[in-house]
Tab-separated table of C-alpha atoms in Angstrom:
chain	number	residue	atom	x	y	z
A	1	UNK	CA	53.427	123.449	59.963
A	2	UNK	CA	50.537	121.369	58.683
A	3	UNK	CA	51.833	121.730	55.116
A	4	UNK	CA	55.216	120.311	56.206
A	5	UNK	CA	53.541	117.216	57.641
A	6	UNK	CA	51.588	116.698	54.406
A	7	UNK	CA	54.766	117.025	52.291
A	8	UNK	CA	56.606	114.526	54.490
A	9	UNK	CA	53.751	112.040	54.128
A	10	UNK	CA	53.776	112.378	50.344
A	11	UNK	CA	57.543	111.833	50.137
A	12	UNK	CA	57.302	108.800	52.408
A	13	UNK	CA	54.613	107.320	50.158
A	14	UNK	CA	56.669	107.915	47.009
A	15	UNK	CA	59.752	106.222	48.451
A	16	UNK	CA	57.571	103.366	49.661
A	17	UNK	CA	56.440	102.754	46.098
A	18	UNK	CA	60.052	102.674	44.877
A	19	UNK	CA	61.024	99.896	47.278
A	20	UNK	CA	59.717	96.970	45.219
A	21	UNK	CA	62.004	93.960	45.210
A	22	UNK	CA	63.098	91.716	42.356
A	23	UNK	CA	62.013	88.126	43.034
A	24	UNK	CA	65.570	86.834	42.757
A	25	UNK	CA	67.170	89.697	44.728
A	26	UNK	CA	69.330	88.392	47.538
A	27	UNK	CA	70.130	89.582	51.070
A	28	UNK	CA	73.833	89.934	50.249
A	29	UNK	CA	73.444	92.762	47.713
A	30	UNK	CA	76.740	94.614	47.182
A	31	UNK	CA	77.536	97.911	48.878
A	32	UNK	CA	76.675	101.048	46.957
A	33	UNK	CA	79.446	102.526	44.885
A	34	UNK	CA	80.233	106.219	44.187
A	35	UNK	CA	77.336	108.493	43.219
A	36	UNK	CA	74.868	106.124	44.845
A	37	UNK	CA	75.494	103.419	42.220
A	38	UNK	CA	76.022	99.721	42.911
A	39	UNK	CA	79.530	98.526	42.112
A	40	UNK	CA	78.838	94.874	41.294
A	41	UNK	CA	76.218	92.218	40.672
A	42	UNK	CA	76.544	88.525	40.014
A	43	UNK	CA	75.452	86.354	37.105
A	44	UNK	CA	75.065	82.755	38.228
A	45	UNK	CA	76.991	79.963	36.506
A	46	UNK	CA	74.679	77.925	34.287
A	47	UNK	CA	74.014	74.290	35.252
A	48	UNK	CA	74.477	73.371	31.565
A	49	UNK	CA	77.759	75.282	31.155
A	50	UNK	CA	79.686	72.070	30.517
A	51	UNK	CA	77.172	70.463	28.175
A	52	UNK	CA	77.207	70.523	24.365
A	53	UNK	CA	74.915	73.315	23.179
A	54	UNK	CA	74.054	73.552	19.486
A	55	UNK	CA	72.417	76.924	18.890
A	56	UNK	CA	69.370	77.173	16.638
A	57	UNK	CA	66.446	79.489	15.890
A	58	UNK	CA	64.255	77.419	18.185
A	59	UNK	CA	66.342	77.008	21.346
A	60	UNK	CA	67.261	79.413	24.152
A	61	UNK	CA	70.020	79.702	26.736
A	62	UNK	CA	69.011	80.735	30.260
A	63	UNK	CA	70.932	83.117	32.504
A	64	UNK	CA	70.012	84.300	36.011
A	65	UNK	CA	71.500	87.018	38.218
A	66	UNK	CA	70.869	89.076	41.322
A	67	UNK	CA	69.628	92.653	41.031
A	68	UNK	CA	72.234	95.395	41.631
A	69	UNK	CA	71.576	97.481	44.714
A	70	UNK	CA	70.883	101.027	43.516
A	71	UNK	CA	69.625	102.116	46.917
A	72	UNK	CA	66.039	101.756	45.735
A	73	UNK	CA	64.857	98.714	43.803
A	74	UNK	CA	63.541	100.631	40.824
A	75	UNK	CA	63.204	99.048	37.386
A	76	UNK	CA	66.614	97.950	36.115
A	77	UNK	CA	67.346	97.350	32.422
A	78	UNK	CA	69.665	94.542	31.337
A	79	UNK	CA	71.469	93.646	28.107
A	80	UNK	CA	73.450	90.438	27.529
A	81	UNK	CA	76.915	90.523	25.942
A	82	UNK	CA	78.778	87.672	24.220
A	83	UNK	CA	82.505	87.226	23.599
A	84	UNK	CA	84.991	84.684	22.316
A	85	UNK	CA	88.138	86.227	23.794
A	86	UNK	CA	86.804	88.534	26.574
A	87	UNK	CA	88.350	91.507	24.757
A	88	UNK	CA	85.694	92.126	22.114
A	89	UNK	CA	82.072	91.957	23.210
A	90	UNK	CA	78.908	91.883	21.108
A	91	UNK	CA	75.711	93.212	22.726
A	92	UNK	CA	72.530	91.288	21.934
A	93	UNK	CA	69.513	93.234	20.736
A	94	UNK	CA	66.868	92.033	23.186
A	95	UNK	CA	66.728	93.750	26.572
A	96	UNK	CA	65.280	92.500	29.847
A	97	UNK	CA	63.896	93.997	33.071
A	98	UNK	CA	63.841	90.778	35.127
A	99	UNK	CA	66.637	88.929	36.899
A	100	UNK	CA	66.657	86.075	34.402
A	101	UNK	CA	66.610	85.719	30.643
A	102	UNK	CA	65.885	83.024	28.103
A	103	UNK	CA	68.321	84.234	25.471
A	104	UNK	CA	67.504	83.495	21.858
A	105	UNK	CA	69.855	80.976	20.265
A	106	UNK	CA	69.375	82.910	17.040
A	107	UNK	CA	70.658	86.139	18.649
A	108	UNK	CA	73.681	84.390	20.162
A	109	UNK	CA	74.570	82.786	16.818
A	110	UNK	CA	74.241	86.174	15.101
A	111	UNK	CA	76.633	87.697	17.650
A	112	UNK	CA	79.158	84.872	17.229
A	113	UNK	CA	79.104	85.257	13.441
A	114	UNK	CA	79.816	88.977	13.861
A	115	UNK	CA	82.660	88.242	16.286
A	116	UNK	CA	84.126	85.765	13.801
A	117	UNK	CA	83.965	88.423	11.082
A	118	UNK	CA	81.657	86.523	8.726
A	119	UNK	CA	79.835	89.017	6.489
A	120	UNK	CA	78.298	86.685	3.895
A	121	UNK	CA	77.055	83.116	3.793
A	122	UNK	CA	79.899	82.291	1.416
A	123	UNK	CA	82.448	83.365	4.037
A	124	UNK	CA	80.912	81.314	6.826
A	125	UNK	CA	82.945	78.440	8.280
A	126	UNK	CA	81.603	76.047	10.924
A	127	UNK	CA	83.837	76.680	13.933
A	128	UNK	CA	82.468	73.738	15.910
A	129	UNK	CA	81.957	73.650	19.684
A	130	UNK	CA	84.017	76.155	21.653
A	131	UNK	CA	84.119	78.227	24.816
A	132	UNK	CA	81.776	81.250	24.799
A	133	UNK	CA	81.809	83.981	27.461
A	134	UNK	CA	78.728	85.921	28.543
A	135	UNK	CA	78.056	88.809	30.889
A	136	UNK	CA	75.244	91.266	31.631
A	137	UNK	CA	75.176	95.076	31.529
A	138	UNK	CA	72.706	96.777	33.907
A	139	UNK	CA	71.516	100.374	34.027
A	140	UNK	CA	68.583	102.563	35.002
A	141	UNK	CA	66.739	104.388	32.232
A	142	UNK	CA	64.479	107.420	32.051
A	143	UNK	CA	60.897	107.245	30.827
A	144	UNK	CA	62.261	108.083	27.350
A	145	UNK	CA	64.569	105.020	27.439
A	146	UNK	CA	67.751	107.029	27.917
A	147	UNK	CA	70.385	105.689	30.280
A	148	UNK	CA	70.726	107.581	33.539
A	149	UNK	CA	74.329	108.738	33.726
A	150	UNK	CA	76.444	106.868	36.255
A	151	UNK	CA	74.125	103.853	36.600
A	152	UNK	CA	75.767	101.450	34.114
A	153	UNK	CA	77.392	98.424	35.736
A	154	UNK	CA	78.914	95.253	34.283
A	155	UNK	CA	78.494	91.824	35.870
A	156	UNK	CA	81.037	89.060	36.248
A	157	UNK	CA	81.673	86.743	33.308
A	158	UNK	CA	80.238	83.235	32.993
A	159	UNK	CA	81.198	80.590	30.466
A	160	UNK	CA	79.613	77.983	28.244
A	161	UNK	CA	82.429	75.567	27.426
A	162	UNK	CA	80.934	73.725	24.440
A	163	UNK	CA	78.695	76.014	22.403
A	164	UNK	CA	78.322	75.892	18.607
A	165	UNK	CA	76.831	78.553	16.368
A	166	UNK	CA	75.355	78.171	12.886
A	167	UNK	CA	75.353	80.366	9.792
A	168	UNK	CA	73.371	83.394	10.920
A	169	UNK	CA	75.054	86.147	8.949
A	170	UNK	CA	73.231	89.510	8.755
A	171	UNK	CA	71.648	89.999	5.329
A	172	UNK	CA	69.462	92.587	3.677
A	173	UNK	CA	65.762	92.021	4.345
A	174	UNK	CA	63.290	91.220	1.568
A	175	UNK	CA	59.914	92.843	0.935
A	176	UNK	CA	57.661	90.571	-1.100
A	177	UNK	CA	55.135	91.906	-3.630
A	178	UNK	CA	51.773	90.121	-3.563
A	179	UNK	CA	48.923	91.115	-5.871
A	180	UNK	CA	47.233	90.808	-9.234
A	181	UNK	CA	50.620	91.211	-10.918
A	182	UNK	CA	51.685	87.735	-9.792
A	183	UNK	CA	48.258	86.068	-9.469
A	184	UNK	CA	47.775	86.638	-5.729
A	185	UNK	CA	49.810	83.642	-4.471
A	186	UNK	CA	49.605	83.054	-0.736
A	187	UNK	CA	52.595	84.683	1.033
A	188	UNK	CA	53.768	81.351	2.430
A	189	UNK	CA	57.109	79.496	2.535
A	190	UNK	CA	55.857	77.111	-0.136
A	191	UNK	CA	55.578	79.968	-2.645
A	192	UNK	CA	58.968	81.532	-1.931
A	193	UNK	CA	60.684	80.051	-4.975
A	194	UNK	CA	57.829	81.125	-7.258
A	195	UNK	CA	58.132	84.698	-5.985
A	196	UNK	CA	61.909	84.605	-6.406
A	197	UNK	CA	61.663	83.259	-9.952
A	198	UNK	CA	59.147	85.963	-10.879
A	199	UNK	CA	61.217	88.749	-9.274
A	200	UNK	CA	58.227	89.707	-7.125
A	201	UNK	CA	60.260	91.355	-4.399
A	202	UNK	CA	62.425	94.363	-3.523
A	203	UNK	CA	65.431	94.438	-1.200
A	204	UNK	CA	66.600	96.502	1.755
A	205	UNK	CA	69.038	99.203	0.650
A	206	UNK	CA	71.311	98.529	3.640
A	207	UNK	CA	71.179	95.911	6.387
A	208	UNK	CA	68.806	97.127	9.073
A	209	UNK	CA	67.835	100.314	7.189
A	210	UNK	CA	64.111	99.425	6.838
A	211	UNK	CA	64.211	101.169	3.445
A	212	UNK	CA	63.460	98.933	0.462
A	213	UNK	CA	64.039	99.574	-3.238
A	214	UNK	CA	63.848	97.724	-6.511
A	215	UNK	CA	62.606	97.823	-10.095
A	216	UNK	CA	59.858	95.319	-10.924
A	217	UNK	CA	58.289	94.596	-14.321
A	218	UNK	CA	54.515	94.910	-13.977
A	219	UNK	CA	51.946	93.581	-16.488
A	220	UNK	CA	49.527	95.761	-18.412
A	221	UNK	CA	46.005	96.163	-17.038
A	222	UNK	CA	44.390	96.907	-13.708
A	223	UNK	CA	47.156	96.565	-11.121
A	224	UNK	CA	46.596	95.858	-7.406
A	225	UNK	CA	49.283	94.897	-4.895
A	226	UNK	CA	50.633	95.204	-1.348
A	227	UNK	CA	53.794	94.042	0.419
A	228	UNK	CA	54.786	91.314	2.895
A	229	UNK	CA	57.915	91.464	5.061
A	230	UNK	CA	57.689	87.734	5.846
A	231	UNK	CA	56.098	84.743	4.154
A	232	UNK	CA	53.933	83.744	7.100
A	233	UNK	CA	50.537	83.427	5.392
A	234	UNK	CA	47.653	85.812	4.796
A	235	UNK	CA	47.106	86.408	8.498
A	236	UNK	CA	50.723	86.330	9.643
A	237	UNK	CA	50.675	90.004	10.544
A	238	UNK	CA	53.509	90.895	8.175
A	239	UNK	CA	51.526	92.722	5.473
A	240	UNK	CA	52.235	96.342	4.541
A	241	UNK	CA	49.972	98.553	2.458
A	242	UNK	CA	48.028	101.789	2.269
A	243	UNK	CA	45.743	101.076	5.235
A	244	UNK	CA	45.008	98.475	7.901
A	245	UNK	CA	41.748	97.117	6.419
A	246	UNK	CA	41.825	94.660	3.518
A	247	UNK	CA	40.475	97.170	0.999
A	248	UNK	CA	42.110	98.280	-2.262
A	249	UNK	CA	42.394	102.045	-2.761
A	250	UNK	CA	42.649	103.440	-6.298
A	251	UNK	CA	45.397	105.926	-7.131
A	252	UNK	CA	46.781	107.586	-10.256
A	253	UNK	CA	50.258	108.484	-11.425
A	254	UNK	CA	51.115	112.171	-11.783
A	255	UNK	CA	53.847	112.825	-14.331
A	256	UNK	CA	54.742	109.150	-14.176
A	257	UNK	CA	55.099	108.985	-10.403
A	258	UNK	CA	53.076	108.277	-7.270
A	259	UNK	CA	54.065	109.221	-3.712
A	260	UNK	CA	51.958	108.104	-0.768
A	261	UNK	CA	51.875	106.668	2.711
A	262	UNK	CA	52.134	103.125	4.013
A	263	UNK	CA	51.305	101.229	7.178
A	264	UNK	CA	51.189	97.736	8.613
A	265	UNK	CA	48.011	96.323	7.105
A	266	UNK	CA	46.325	94.761	4.086
A	267	UNK	CA	45.126	97.874	2.266
A	268	UNK	CA	46.332	97.389	-1.326
A	269	UNK	CA	47.471	100.024	-3.834
A	270	UNK	CA	45.409	99.950	-7.016
A	271	UNK	CA	46.250	101.518	-10.395
A	272	UNK	CA	43.606	100.936	-13.041
A	273	UNK	CA	44.712	100.834	-16.663
A	274	UNK	CA	48.391	100.393	-15.827
A	275	UNK	CA	50.337	100.654	-19.124
A	276	UNK	CA	52.743	97.851	-18.223
A	277	UNK	CA	56.500	98.024	-17.883
A	278	UNK	CA	59.163	98.599	-15.250
A	279	UNK	CA	58.059	100.187	-11.983
A	280	UNK	CA	60.682	101.702	-9.678
A	281	UNK	CA	59.480	101.008	-6.098
A	282	UNK	CA	60.731	102.561	-2.853
A	283	UNK	CA	59.218	101.700	0.540
A	284	UNK	CA	60.493	103.547	3.613
A	285	UNK	CA	59.190	101.815	6.741
A	286	UNK	CA	60.856	104.393	8.996
A	287	UNK	CA	58.846	107.263	7.539
A	288	UNK	CA	55.951	105.024	6.392
A	289	UNK	CA	56.101	106.341	2.842
A	290	UNK	CA	56.052	104.735	-0.616
A	291	UNK	CA	57.080	106.004	-4.028
A	292	UNK	CA	56.348	104.352	-7.377
A	293	UNK	CA	57.935	105.715	-10.578
A	294	UNK	CA	57.235	104.516	-14.136
A	295	UNK	CA	60.458	103.775	-16.044
């Protein structure tokens, strides 16, 4: 009998922990739907819905909503969707766990360009200010970020009547090569054209693949280099090399090829007595591997 009392106390404590409320949760939460899942939640109309909104990389658009009633106020995950006709919806990449979101203008513009079907900068046409619909998808996820079946729920739709995108068409990412081969220029926006003119870069094989490939002509002599995913300066945190510390590590080619590992950091690859010529470079940031092949 004593064991039963202890078990009851433990269960009571666990359920007590689960009942944590969202700050913007309201007393009029909807009634639970089938399978103990809420059947609705409300996104609030924006106070700037009727104003002219020009999207940019710097601005954000705010949405707020009430938390769905899942029976227990556990952590709820939210994703924002955007539409032009309320038939086709584009889900934004950033997720939220609070009852409000400052949505990136860059992400919204990217979604609108996809909805318009623009695949290249050459195809892009300025569509001007127009009505844009938004809604929120909520669900509960496991500790491994998998959606719990039966917990997905879609909010009402709200509108921004005068919103304009800009050309934010998905493109292949660039991986810049910085090292002795190009005179160690700072990886900064001011040196972008110099790096482009010298072909000191490789490109993503497919949009969003995180695998980069290219053939670069390297000079003869001792060769040291690493990579930068963005031109944000020496300490921008976008360097990629053999190790984290800013130390060059010497390697050799075996039968004209080198295969190794990579990581986010400033550790350069060094090849003394490089014969000069074309170097086939592959960087796989998913597997954190690199491969260099002499042509």
